[in-house]
PDB file of C-alpha atoms and ligand atoms in Angstrom:
ATOM      1  CA  MET P   1      98.087  81.666 110.078  1.00 86.00           C
ATOM      2  CA  GLU P   2      98.578  84.013 107.105  1.00 90.00           C
ATOM      3  CA  PRO P   3      99.822  87.558 107.833  1.00 93.00           C
ATOM      4  CA  ILE P   4      97.183  89.666 109.572  1.00 97.00           C
ATOM      5  CA  ARG P   5      97.219  93.466 109.292  1.00 98.00           C
ATOM      6  CA  SER P   6      93.880  94.706 110.618  1.00 98.00           C
ATOM      7  CA  LEU P   7      91.494  93.421 113.268  1.00 98.00           C
ATOM      8  CA  LEU P   8      88.183  95.233 113.739  1.00 98.00           C
ATOM      9  CA  PHE P   9      86.451  95.226 117.103  1.00 96.00           C
ATOM     10  CA  VAL P  10      82.694  95.411 117.250  1.00 97.00           C
ATOM     11  CA  PRO P  11      80.870  95.829 120.570  1.00 98.00           C
ATOM     12  CA  GLY P  12      78.946  92.576 120.993  1.00 98.00           C
ATOM     13  CA  ASN P  13      75.794  94.236 122.288  1.00 97.00           C
ATOM     14  CA  ARG P  14      75.354  96.556 119.271  1.00 97.00           C
ATOM     15  CA  GLN P  15      73.453  94.809 116.488  1.00 97.00           C
ATOM     16  CA  LYS P  16      73.672  97.778 114.100  1.00 97.00           C
ATOM     17  CA  MET P  17      77.442  97.950 114.437  1.00 97.00           C
ATOM     18  CA  LEU P  18      77.668  94.197 113.892  1.00 98.00           C
ATOM     19  CA  ASP P  19      75.579  94.576 110.740  1.00 97.00           C
ATOM     20  CA  LYS P  20      77.913  97.277 109.400  1.00 97.00           C
ATOM     21  CA  ALA P  21      81.091  95.392 110.264  1.00 98.00           C
ATOM     22  CA  ARG P  22      80.304  92.310 108.169  1.00 97.00           C
ATOM     23  CA  ASP P  23      81.260  94.017 104.938  1.00 96.00           C
ATOM     24  CA  VAL P  24      84.384  95.824 106.206  1.00 98.00           C
ATOM     25  CA  PRO P  25      87.598  94.502 104.572  1.00 96.00           C
ATOM     26  CA  ALA P  26      89.458  93.988 107.843  1.00 98.00           C
ATOM     27  CA  ASP P  27      91.602  90.860 107.871  1.00 97.00           C
ATOM     28  CA  VAL P  28      89.847  89.773 111.073  1.00 98.00           C
ATOM     29  CA  LEU P  29      86.421  90.687 112.478  1.00 98.00           C
ATOM     30  CA  VAL P  30      86.155  90.505 116.251  1.00 98.00           C
ATOM     31  CA  PRO P  31      82.788  90.823 117.988  1.00 98.00           C
ATOM     32  CA  ASP P  32      83.700  91.884 121.532  1.00 98.00           C
ATOM     33  CA  LEU P  33      82.306  90.612 124.814  1.00 98.00           C
ATOM     34  CA  GLU P  34      84.964  92.340 126.924  1.00 98.00           C
ATOM     35  CA  ASP P  35      85.510  96.021 127.670  1.00 97.00           C
ATOM     36  CA  SER P  36      83.293  97.568 124.993  1.00 97.00           C
ATOM     37  CA  VAL P  37      80.307  95.864 126.663  1.00 98.00           C
ATOM     38  CA  PRO P  38      79.048  97.231 130.017  1.00 97.00           C
ATOM     39  CA  PRO P  39      78.660  94.710 132.876  1.00 97.00           C
ATOM     40  CA  GLU P  40      74.847  94.759 132.810  1.00 97.00           C
ATOM     41  CA  GLU P  41      74.860  93.927 129.077  1.00 97.00           C
ATOM     42  CA  LYS P  42      77.286  90.996 129.192  1.00 98.00           C
ATOM     43  CA  ALA P  43      74.637  88.268 129.176  1.00 97.00           C
ATOM     44  CA  ALA P  44      72.638  89.924 126.386  1.00 98.00           C
ATOM     45  CA  ALA P  45      75.800  90.480 124.320  1.00 98.00           C
ATOM     46  CA  ARG P  46      76.665  86.769 124.474  1.00 98.00           C
ATOM     47  CA  LYS P  47      73.296  85.962 122.934  1.00 98.00           C
ATOM     48  CA  VAL P  48      73.569  88.666 120.277  1.00 98.00           C
ATOM     49  CA  VAL P  49      77.081  87.590 119.259  1.00 98.00           C
ATOM     50  CA  ALA P  50      76.199  83.883 119.222  1.00 98.00           C
ATOM     51  CA  ALA P  51      73.186  84.594 116.985  1.00 98.00           C
ATOM     52  CA  ASN P  52      75.336  86.595 114.524  1.00 97.00           C
ATOM     53  CA  LEU P  53      78.250  84.219 113.964  1.00 98.00           C
ATOM     54  CA  ALA P  54      76.876  81.969 111.215  1.00 96.00           C
ATOM     55  CA  GLY P  55      77.733  83.513 107.843  1.00 95.00           C
ATOM     56  CA  PHE P  56      78.936  86.710 109.565  1.00 96.00           C
ATOM     57  CA  ALA P  57      82.184  87.271 107.679  1.00 95.00           C
ATOM     58  CA  ILE P  58      80.747  87.837 104.224  1.00 95.00           C
ATOM     59  CA  ARG P  59      84.080  88.803 102.623  1.00 94.00           C
ATOM     60  CA  GLY P  60      85.809  85.739 103.980  1.00 92.00           C
ATOM     61  CA  GLN P  61      87.427  87.692 106.832  1.00 96.00           C
ATOM     62  CA  HIS P  62      88.765  85.631 109.705  1.00 97.00           C
ATOM     63  CA  LEU P  63      86.358  85.557 112.631  1.00 98.00           C
ATOM     64  CA  PHE P  64      87.461  85.694 116.271  1.00 98.00           C
ATOM     65  CA  VAL P  65      85.465  86.696 119.387  1.00 98.00           C
ATOM     66  CA  ARG P  66      87.063  88.592 122.276  1.00 98.00           C
ATOM     67  CA  ILE P  67      86.089  87.144 125.632  1.00 98.00           C
ATOM     68  CA  ASN P  68      86.579  88.308 129.208  1.00 98.00           C
ATOM     69  CA  ALA P  69      89.530  86.851 131.145  1.00 97.00           C
ATOM     70  CA  LEU P  70      88.649  83.626 132.990  1.00 97.00           C
ATOM     71  CA  SER P  71      89.627  85.370 136.260  1.00 96.00           C
ATOM     72  CA  THR P  72      86.632  87.738 135.885  1.00 97.00           C
ATOM     73  CA  GLY P  73      84.227  84.811 136.274  1.00 97.00           C
ATOM     74  CA  LEU P  74      82.700  85.711 132.877  1.00 98.00           C
ATOM     75  CA  GLY P  75      85.067  84.013 130.465  1.00 98.00           C
ATOM     76  CA  GLU P  76      83.778  80.458 130.705  1.00 98.00           C
ATOM     77  CA  GLU P  77      80.196  81.465 129.934  1.00 98.00           C
ATOM     78  CA  ASP P  78      81.446  83.667 127.087  1.00 98.00           C
ATOM     79  CA  LEU P  79      83.224  80.678 125.592  1.00 98.00           C
ATOM     80  CA  ASP P  80      80.284  78.388 126.014  1.00 98.00           C
ATOM     81  CA  ALA P  81      78.052  80.861 124.170  1.00 98.00           C
ATOM     82  CA  VAL P  82      80.284  81.468 121.144  1.00 98.00           C
ATOM     83  CA  LEU P  83      82.436  78.401 120.636  1.00 98.00           C
ATOM     84  CA  GLY P  84      81.504  76.559 117.466  1.00 97.00           C
ATOM     85  CA  PRO P  85      82.613  75.798 113.917  1.00 97.00           C
ATOM     86  CA  GLN P  86      81.934  79.365 112.716  1.00 97.00           C
ATOM     87  CA  ILE P  87      84.791  80.943 114.616  1.00 98.00           C
ATOM     88  CA  GLU P  88      88.448  80.429 114.062  1.00 98.00           C
ATOM     89  CA  GLY P  89      89.549  81.546 117.462  1.00 98.00           C
ATOM     90  CA  ILE P  90      89.140  83.746 120.453  1.00 98.00           C
ATOM     91  CA  SER P  91      90.958  86.741 121.773  1.00 98.00           C
ATOM     92  CA  VAL P  92      91.186  87.058 125.532  1.00 98.00           C
ATOM     93  CA  GLY P  93      91.658  90.242 127.514  1.00 96.00           C
ATOM     94  CA  LYS P  94      94.146  90.865 130.328  1.00 97.00           C
ATOM     95  CA  ALA P  95      96.518  87.915 130.205  1.00 97.00           C
ATOM     96  CA  ASP P  96      98.856  88.328 133.167  1.00 97.00           C
ATOM     97  CA  SER P  97     100.721  85.037 133.194  1.00 97.00           C
ATOM     98  CA  ALA P  98     101.334  81.834 131.266  1.00 98.00           C
ATOM     99  CA  THR P  99      99.140  80.031 133.827  1.00 97.00           C
ATOM    100  CA  ASP P 100      96.113  82.013 132.588  1.00 95.00           C
ATOM    101  CA  LEU P 101      96.709  80.662 129.090  1.00 97.00           C
ATOM    102  CA  VAL P 102      97.348  77.095 130.217  1.00 98.00           C
ATOM    103  CA  GLU P 103      94.033  77.162 132.080  1.00 97.00           C
ATOM    104  CA  LEU P 104      92.282  78.564 128.999  1.00 98.00           C
ATOM    105  CA  ASP P 105      93.919  75.945 126.787  1.00 98.00           C
ATOM    106  CA  ARG P 106      92.567  73.122 128.995  1.00 98.00           C
ATOM    107  CA  LEU P 107      89.094  74.620 129.122  1.00 98.00           C
ATOM    108  CA  LEU P 108      89.071  75.008 125.334  1.00 98.00           C
ATOM    109  CA  GLY P 109      90.137  71.372 124.993  1.00 98.00           C
ATOM    110  CA  ARG P 110      87.209  70.212 127.149  1.00 98.00           C
ATOM    111  CA  MET P 111      84.761  72.418 125.271  1.00 98.00           C
ATOM    112  CA  GLU P 112      86.064  71.315 121.854  1.00 98.00           C
ATOM    113  CA  ARG P 113      85.403  67.694 122.882  1.00 98.00           C
ATOM    114  CA  ARG P 114      81.937  68.503 124.195  1.00 97.00           C
ATOM    115  CA  LYS P 115      80.988  70.498 121.094  1.00 97.00           C
ATOM    116  CA  GLY P 116      82.464  68.032 118.612  1.00 97.00           C
ATOM    117  CA  LEU P 117      85.155  70.434 117.351  1.00 98.00           C
ATOM    118  CA  PRO P 118      88.564  69.108 116.278  1.00 98.00           C
ATOM    119  CA  ALA P 119      91.020  69.068 119.201  1.00 98.00           C
ATOM    120  CA  GLY P 120      93.225  72.161 119.275  1.00 98.00           C
ATOM    121  CA  SER P 121      91.346  73.836 116.437  1.00 98.00           C
ATOM    122  CA  ILE P 122      90.433  77.045 118.269  1.00 98.00           C
ATOM    123  CA  ALA P 123      93.230  79.631 118.005  1.00 98.00           C
ATOM    124  CA  VAL P 124      93.958  82.163 120.754  1.00 98.00           C
ATOM    125  CA  ILE P 125      95.146  85.803 120.716  1.00 98.00           C
ATOM    126  CA  PRO P 126      95.859  87.008 124.268  1.00 98.00           C
ATOM    127  CA  TRP P 127      96.047  90.688 125.200  1.00 98.00           C
ATOM    128  CA  ILE P 128      99.073  91.738 127.178  1.00 98.00           C
ATOM    129  CA  GLU P 129      98.068  94.918 128.928  1.00 98.00           C
ATOM    130  CA  SER P 130      99.381  95.104 132.483  1.00 98.00           C
ATOM    131  CA  ALA P 131     102.806  95.535 134.073  1.00 98.00           C
ATOM    132  CA  LEU P 132     102.734  91.864 135.078  1.00 98.00           C
ATOM    133  CA  GLY P 133     101.699  90.855 131.566  1.00 98.00           C
ATOM    134  CA  ILE P 134     104.608  92.783 130.033  1.00 98.00           C
ATOM    135  CA  ILE P 135     107.081  91.105 132.376  1.00 98.00           C
ATOM    136  CA  SER P 136     105.592  87.701 131.432  1.00 98.00           C
ATOM    137  CA  ALA P 137     105.087  88.407 127.712  1.00 98.00           C
ATOM    138  CA  HIS P 138     107.350  85.717 126.292  1.00 98.00           C
ATOM    139  CA  ASP P 139     106.022  83.027 128.669  1.00 98.00           C
ATOM    140  CA  ILE P 140     102.471  84.022 127.722  1.00 98.00           C
ATOM    141  CA  ALA P 141     103.246  83.927 123.996  1.00 98.00           C
ATOM    142  CA  ARG P 142     104.533  80.351 124.230  1.00 98.00           C
ATOM    143  CA  ALA P 143     102.091  79.043 126.855  1.00 98.00           C
ATOM    144  CA  SER P 144      99.959  77.135 124.339  1.00 97.00           C
ATOM    145  CA  PRO P 145     100.284  75.998 120.725  1.00 97.00           C
ATOM    146  CA  ARG P 146      96.914  77.650 120.105  1.00 98.00           C
ATOM    147  CA  ILE P 147      98.463  81.106 120.385  1.00 98.00           C
ATOM    148  CA  VAL P 148      98.884  82.655 116.924  1.00 98.00           C
ATOM    149  CA  ALA P 149      99.587  86.232 118.050  1.00 98.00           C
ATOM    150  CA  ILE P 150      99.793  88.467 121.101  1.00 98.00           C
ATOM    151  CA  SER P 151      98.296  91.947 121.365  1.00 98.00           C
ATOM    152  CA  PHE P 152      99.403  95.018 123.259  1.00 98.00           C
ATOM    153  CA  GLY P 153      96.595  97.008 124.954  1.00 98.00           C
ATOM    154  CA  ALA P 154      97.583 100.585 125.815  1.00 98.00           C
ATOM    155  CA  ASP P 155      94.346 101.568 127.557  1.00 97.00           C
ATOM    156  CA  ASP P 156      94.563  98.820 130.136  1.00 98.00           C
ATOM    157  CA  PHE P 157      98.327  99.179 130.408  1.00 98.00           C
ATOM    158  CA  THR P 158      98.211 102.899 131.234  1.00 98.00           C
ATOM    159  CA  ALA P 159      95.298 102.273 133.626  1.00 98.00           C
ATOM    160  CA  ASP P 160      97.331  99.594 135.400  1.00 98.00           C
ATOM    161  CA  MET P 161     100.349 101.904 135.626  1.00 98.00           C
ATOM    162  CA  GLY P 162      98.221 104.849 136.781  1.00 98.00           C
ATOM    163  CA  ILE P 163      99.592 107.141 134.057  1.00 98.00           C
ATOM    164  CA  PRO P 164      97.910 109.263 131.379  1.00 97.00           C
ATOM    165  CA  ARG P 165      97.742 107.824 127.858  1.00 96.00           C
ATOM    166  CA  THR P 166      99.126 110.317 125.352  1.00 94.00           C
ATOM    167  CA  LYS P 167      98.586 110.444 121.612  1.00 90.00           C
ATOM    168  CA  GLU P 168     102.348 110.375 120.958  1.00 89.00           C
ATOM    169  CA  GLY P 169     102.576 107.274 123.117  1.00 93.00           C
ATOM    170  CA  THR P 170     106.040 107.827 124.604  1.00 94.00           C
ATOM    171  CA  GLU P 171     104.825 105.996 127.744  1.00 96.00           C
ATOM    172  CA  GLN P 172     104.090 102.976 125.526  1.00 97.00           C
ATOM    173  CA  PHE P 173     107.475 102.661 123.884  1.00 97.00           C
ATOM    174  CA  TYR P 174     108.937 100.052 126.212  1.00 98.00           C
ATOM    175  CA  PRO P 175     105.862  97.797 126.614  1.00 98.00           C
ATOM    176  CA  ARG P 176     105.153  97.913 122.894  1.00 98.00           C
ATOM    177  CA  ALA P 177     108.711  96.921 122.069  1.00 98.00           C
ATOM    178  CA  ALA P 178     108.629  94.221 124.757  1.00 98.00           C
ATOM    179  CA  VAL P 179     105.480  92.653 123.275  1.00 98.00           C
ATOM    180  CA  ALA P 180     106.832  92.738 119.704  1.00 98.00           C
ATOM    181  CA  ILE P 181     110.126  91.119 120.737  1.00 98.00           C
ATOM    182  CA  ALA P 182     108.341  88.488 122.867  1.00 98.00           C
ATOM    183  CA  ALA P 183     106.116  87.652 119.899  1.00 98.00           C
ATOM    184  CA  ARG P 184     109.046  87.290 117.549  1.00 98.00           C
ATOM    185  CA  ALA P 185     110.927  85.111 120.012  1.00 98.00           C
ATOM    186  CA  ALA P 186     107.867  82.852 120.305  1.00 98.00           C
ATOM    187  CA  GLY P 187     107.275  82.775 116.539  1.00 97.00           C
ATOM    188  CA  VAL P 188     103.836  84.431 116.684  1.00 98.00           C
ATOM    189  CA  MET P 189     102.465  87.710 115.297  1.00 98.00           C
ATOM    190  CA  ALA P 190     102.225  90.953 117.280  1.00 98.00           C
ATOM    191  CA  PHE P 191      99.166  93.226 117.047  1.00 98.00           C
ATOM    192  CA  ASP P 192      99.213  96.777 118.321  1.00 98.00           C
ATOM    193  CA  THR P 193      96.683  98.562 120.499  1.00 98.00           C
ATOM    194  CA  PRO P 194      93.862 100.545 118.836  1.00 98.00           C
ATOM    195  CA  PHE P 195      94.478 104.214 118.026  1.00 97.00           C
ATOM    196  CA  VAL P 196      91.649 105.843 119.928  1.00 95.00           C
ATOM    197  CA  ASP P 197      91.468 109.240 118.143  1.00 94.00           C
ATOM    198  CA  PHE P 198      89.432 107.604 115.420  1.00 92.00           C
ATOM    199  CA  ARG P 199      88.958 110.786 113.333  1.00 94.00           C
ATOM    200  CA  ASP P 200      92.682 111.492 113.093  1.00 96.00           C
ATOM    201  CA  GLU P 201      93.802 109.581 110.004  1.00 96.00           C
ATOM    202  CA  GLU P 202      97.258 111.134 109.890  1.00 97.00           C
ATOM    203  CA  GLY P 203      97.858 110.317 113.523  1.00 96.00           C
ATOM    204  CA  LEU P 204      96.780 106.736 112.852  1.00 97.00           C
ATOM    205  CA  ALA P 205      99.140 106.484 109.883  1.00 98.00           C
ATOM    206  CA  ARG P 206     102.054 107.778 112.007  1.00 97.00           C
ATOM    207  CA  ASP P 207     101.192 105.328 114.769  1.00 97.00           C
ATOM    208  CA  CYS P 208     101.082 102.398 112.309  1.00 98.00           C
ATOM    209  CA  ALA P 209     104.426 103.333 110.766  1.00 97.00           C
ATOM    210  CA  SER P 210     106.136 103.635 114.135  1.00 96.00           C
ATOM    211  CA  VAL P 211     104.890 100.281 115.465  1.00 97.00           C
ATOM    212  CA  ARG P 212     105.616  98.485 112.233  1.00 97.00           C
ATOM    213  CA  GLN P 213     109.188  99.626 112.799  1.00 97.00           C
ATOM    214  CA  LEU P 214     109.039  97.954 116.246  1.00 97.00           C
ATOM    215  CA  GLY P 215     108.079  94.651 114.635  1.00 97.00           C
ATOM    216  CA  TYR P 216     104.278  94.700 114.764  1.00 98.00           C
ATOM    217  CA  THR P 217     102.556  92.933 111.903  1.00 95.00           C
ATOM    218  CA  GLY P 218      99.112  94.399 112.450  1.00 98.00           C
ATOM    219  CA  LYS P 219      96.888  96.685 114.495  1.00 98.00           C
ATOM    220  CA  TRP P 220      93.473  96.622 116.113  1.00 98.00           C
ATOM    221  CA  CYS P 221      90.834  99.035 114.812  1.00 98.00           C
ATOM    222  CA  ILE P 222      87.939 100.473 116.790  1.00 97.00           C
ATOM    223  CA  HIS P 223      86.225 102.053 113.788  1.00 97.00           C
ATOM    224  CA  PRO P 224      85.611 100.708 110.255  1.00 97.00           C
ATOM    225  CA  GLY P 225      87.137 103.959 108.914  1.00 97.00           C
ATOM    226  CA  GLN P 226      90.546 102.947 110.288  1.00 98.00           C
ATOM    227  CA  VAL P 227      90.804  99.668 108.397  1.00 98.00           C
ATOM    228  CA  ALA P 228      91.992 100.955 104.998  1.00 98.00           C
ATOM    229  CA  THR P 229      94.805 102.997 106.574  1.00 98.00           C
ATOM    230  CA  VAL P 230      95.907 100.083 108.748  1.00 98.00           C
ATOM    231  CA  ASN P 231      95.859  97.652 105.804  1.00 98.00           C
ATOM    232  CA  ARG P 232      97.881 100.091 103.708  1.00 97.00           C
ATOM    233  CA  LEU P 233     100.488 100.870 106.355  1.00 98.00           C
ATOM    234  CA  PHE P 234     101.065  97.206 107.235  1.00 98.00           C
ATOM    235  CA  THR P 235     101.497  96.218 103.588  1.00 97.00           C
ATOM    236  CA  PRO P 236     105.042  96.779 102.302  1.00 97.00           C
ATOM    237  CA  SER P 237     104.872  99.738  99.890  1.00 96.00           C
ATOM    238  CA  GLU P 238     105.735  99.440  96.201  1.00 97.00           C
ATOM    239  CA  GLU P 239     108.972 101.388  96.780  1.00 97.00           C
ATOM    240  CA  GLU P 240     109.902  99.106  99.651  1.00 97.00           C
ATOM    241  CA  VAL P 241     109.261  96.006  97.546  1.00 97.00           C
ATOM    242  CA  ALA P 242     111.204  97.436  94.595  1.00 97.00           C
ATOM    243  CA  TYR P 243     114.167  98.228  96.873  1.00 97.00           C
ATOM    244  CA  CYS P 244     114.076  94.751  98.462  1.00 97.00           C
ATOM    245  CA  ARG P 245     114.061  93.164  95.000  1.00 97.00           C
ATOM    246  CA  ARG P 246     117.142  95.157  94.074  1.00 97.00           C
ATOM    247  CA  VAL P 247     118.846  94.094  97.309  1.00 96.00           C
ATOM    248  CA  ALA P 248     117.998  90.434  96.709  1.00 96.00           C
ATOM    249  CA  ALA P 249     119.199  90.583  93.094  1.00 96.00           C
ATOM    250  CA  ALA P 250     122.448  92.364  94.017  1.00 96.00           C
ATOM    251  CA  PHE P 251     123.133  89.836  96.754  1.00 95.00           C
ATOM    252  CA  ASP P 252     122.429  86.846  94.477  1.00 95.00           C
ATOM    253  CA  GLU P 253     124.821  88.319  91.927  1.00 95.00           C
ATOM    254  CA  ALA P 254     127.467  88.873  94.588  1.00 95.00           C
ATOM    255  CA  VAL P 255     127.168  85.277  95.785  1.00 94.00           C
ATOM    256  CA  ALA P 256     127.465  84.054  92.196  1.00 95.00           C
ATOM    257  CA  ARG P 257     130.715  86.059  91.984  1.00 94.00           C
ATOM    258  CA  GLY P 258     131.938  84.342  95.114  1.00 95.00           C
ATOM    259  CA  THR P 259     131.475  87.193  97.606  1.00 93.00           C
ATOM    260  CA  ALA P 260     128.867  87.615 100.364  1.00 88.00           C
ATOM    261  CA  ALA P 261     128.983  91.397 100.499  1.00 92.00           C
ATOM    262  CA  THR P 262     127.860  93.979  97.999  1.00 95.00           C
ATOM    263  CA  SER P 263     126.252  97.412  98.045  1.00 94.00           C
ATOM    264  CA  VAL P 264     123.005  98.994  96.904  1.00 94.00           C
ATOM    265  CA  ASP P 265     122.658 102.799  96.724  1.00 94.00           C
ATOM    266  CA  GLY P 266     125.929 103.171  98.593  1.00 94.00           C
ATOM    267  CA  ARG P 267     124.872 100.921 101.491  1.00 94.00           C
ATOM    268  CA  MET P 268     126.665  97.714 102.330  1.00 95.00           C
ATOM    269  CA  ILE P 269     124.515  94.595 101.987  1.00 94.00           C
ATOM    270  CA  ASP P 270     125.539  91.221 103.348  1.00 94.00           C
ATOM    271  CA  VAL P 271     123.669  88.202 104.722  1.00 95.00           C
ATOM    272  CA  PRO P 272     121.341  89.939 107.255  1.00 95.00           C
ATOM    273  CA  GLY P 273     120.523  92.690 104.752  1.00 96.00           C
ATOM    274  CA  TYR P 274     119.531  89.999 102.267  1.00 96.00           C
ATOM    275  CA  GLN P 275     117.487  88.125 104.860  1.00 96.00           C
ATOM    276  CA  ARG P 276     115.706  91.335 105.877  1.00 96.00           C
ATOM    277  CA  ALA P 277     114.807  92.052 102.263  1.00 97.00           C
ATOM    278  CA  GLN P 278     113.661  88.479 101.748  1.00 97.00           C
ATOM    279  CA  ARG P 279     111.317  88.619 104.735  1.00 96.00           C
ATOM    280  CA  ILE P 280     109.683  91.784 103.435  1.00 97.00           C
ATOM    281  CA  LEU P 281     109.325  90.216  99.980  1.00 97.00           C
ATOM    282  CA  ASP P 282     107.768  87.089 101.532  1.00 96.00           C
ATOM    283  CA  LEU P 283     105.322  89.247 103.510  1.00 96.00           C
ATOM    284  CA  ALA P 284     104.379  91.266 100.422  1.00 96.00           C
ATOM    285  CA  ALA P 285     103.861  88.046  98.444  1.00 96.00           C
ATOM    286  CA  ALA P 286     101.656  86.505 101.154  1.00 95.00           C
ATOM    287  CA  ILE P 287      99.504  89.644 101.300  1.00 95.00           C
ATOM    288  CA  ALA P 288      99.252  89.810  97.500  1.00 94.00           C
ATOM    289  CA  ARG P 289      98.208  86.132  97.342  1.00 92.00           C
ATOM    290  CA  ARG P 290      95.510  86.810  99.821  1.00 87.00           C
ATOM    291  CA  GLU P 291      94.266  89.961  98.080  1.00 86.00           C
ATOM    292  CA  ARG P 292      94.140  88.117  94.758  1.00 84.00           C
ATOM    293  CA  GLY P 293      92.152  85.343  96.362  1.00 76.00           C
ATOM    294  CA  GLY P 294      89.760  87.954  97.758  1.00 57.00           C
ATOM    295  CA  ALA P 295      88.940  86.002 100.859  1.00 51.00           C
ATOM    296  CA  ALA P 296      91.102  85.531 103.897  1.00 49.00           C
ATOM    297  CA  GLY P 297      90.333  81.872 104.116  1.00 49.00           C
ATOM    298  CA  GLY P 298      88.375  82.238 107.355  1.00 51.00           C
ATOM    299  CA  ARG P 299      85.587  79.859 108.262  1.00 51.00           C
ATOM    300  CA  ALA P 300      82.142  80.259 106.759  1.00 42.00           C
TER     301      ALA P 300
HETATM  302  C1  GLV Z   1      92.565  97.341 124.641  1.00 58.38           C
HETATM  303  O1  GLV Z   1      91.971  96.373 125.062  1.00 58.38           O
HETATM  304  C2  GLV Z   1      93.296  98.235 125.506  1.00 58.38           C
HETATM  305  O2  GLV Z   1      93.262  98.016 126.715  1.00 58.38           O
HETATM  306  O3  GLV Z   1      93.910  99.182 124.989  1.00 58.38           O
HETATM  307 MG1   MG Z   2      92.177  96.171 127.151  1.00 58.38          MG
END
């Protein structure tokens, strides 16, 4: 899957919010059937979401639906209601172990057959948001080839731990890092928890910068107003790209001279420095390609 920076949640029982979300330039739109929908509205939300999916992503955003974990007894009906050619994948809350994902993978396989969808075509983004989930993060990330990314959920994580959730997020440092490293080791993307103070743009920008430095490639948004900041902070800046180009050029020159070490602005650059720069340049190029194309290449 191409690099994803922003994913916008929309409560599945709120038609007006769904209407507004369609035009928001998030990389992924995600109607939610999980925790933004109260228990008594779950059945109604399934119907609302299912009725909205065709032609929903009018800017070509990717379209995923977040479902309840299978262990809640709600997940299978959620899937049955929303699975079809309009969506590219599903996100699933509260993944505690690889077994949860293996079970989901099998269920998706059966449903794909029944609904005439290509086998293995539905992608999965699990949420890792409990102590057990953090301990199992790498096993979860590689439990199924459908998994394209894993997400860290700070609200559920702090609830599970029985600790307050702070804006600075010091209590989230370890689990966030654990999820990002597990994702990298499994070769999938890592998406960070939503920033819940949705009026605090500076706080959001700080949060994005600090998790990007942990290895996150994108972040969930709970409000359309957060999307532009998230997209900006997860796109390598012009200065960053210019610096990486200089690093790559200096390294190429050094290699041509028969040495593998050089320096840029008084800092030593050798193979890993070059590789780091190259990865940022590749990311910037993939994002630019996508922005030029306008659409994300999601399903109609
Ligand atoms: C999101 O689902 C969270 O628990 O933070
Ligand atoms: Mg959660």
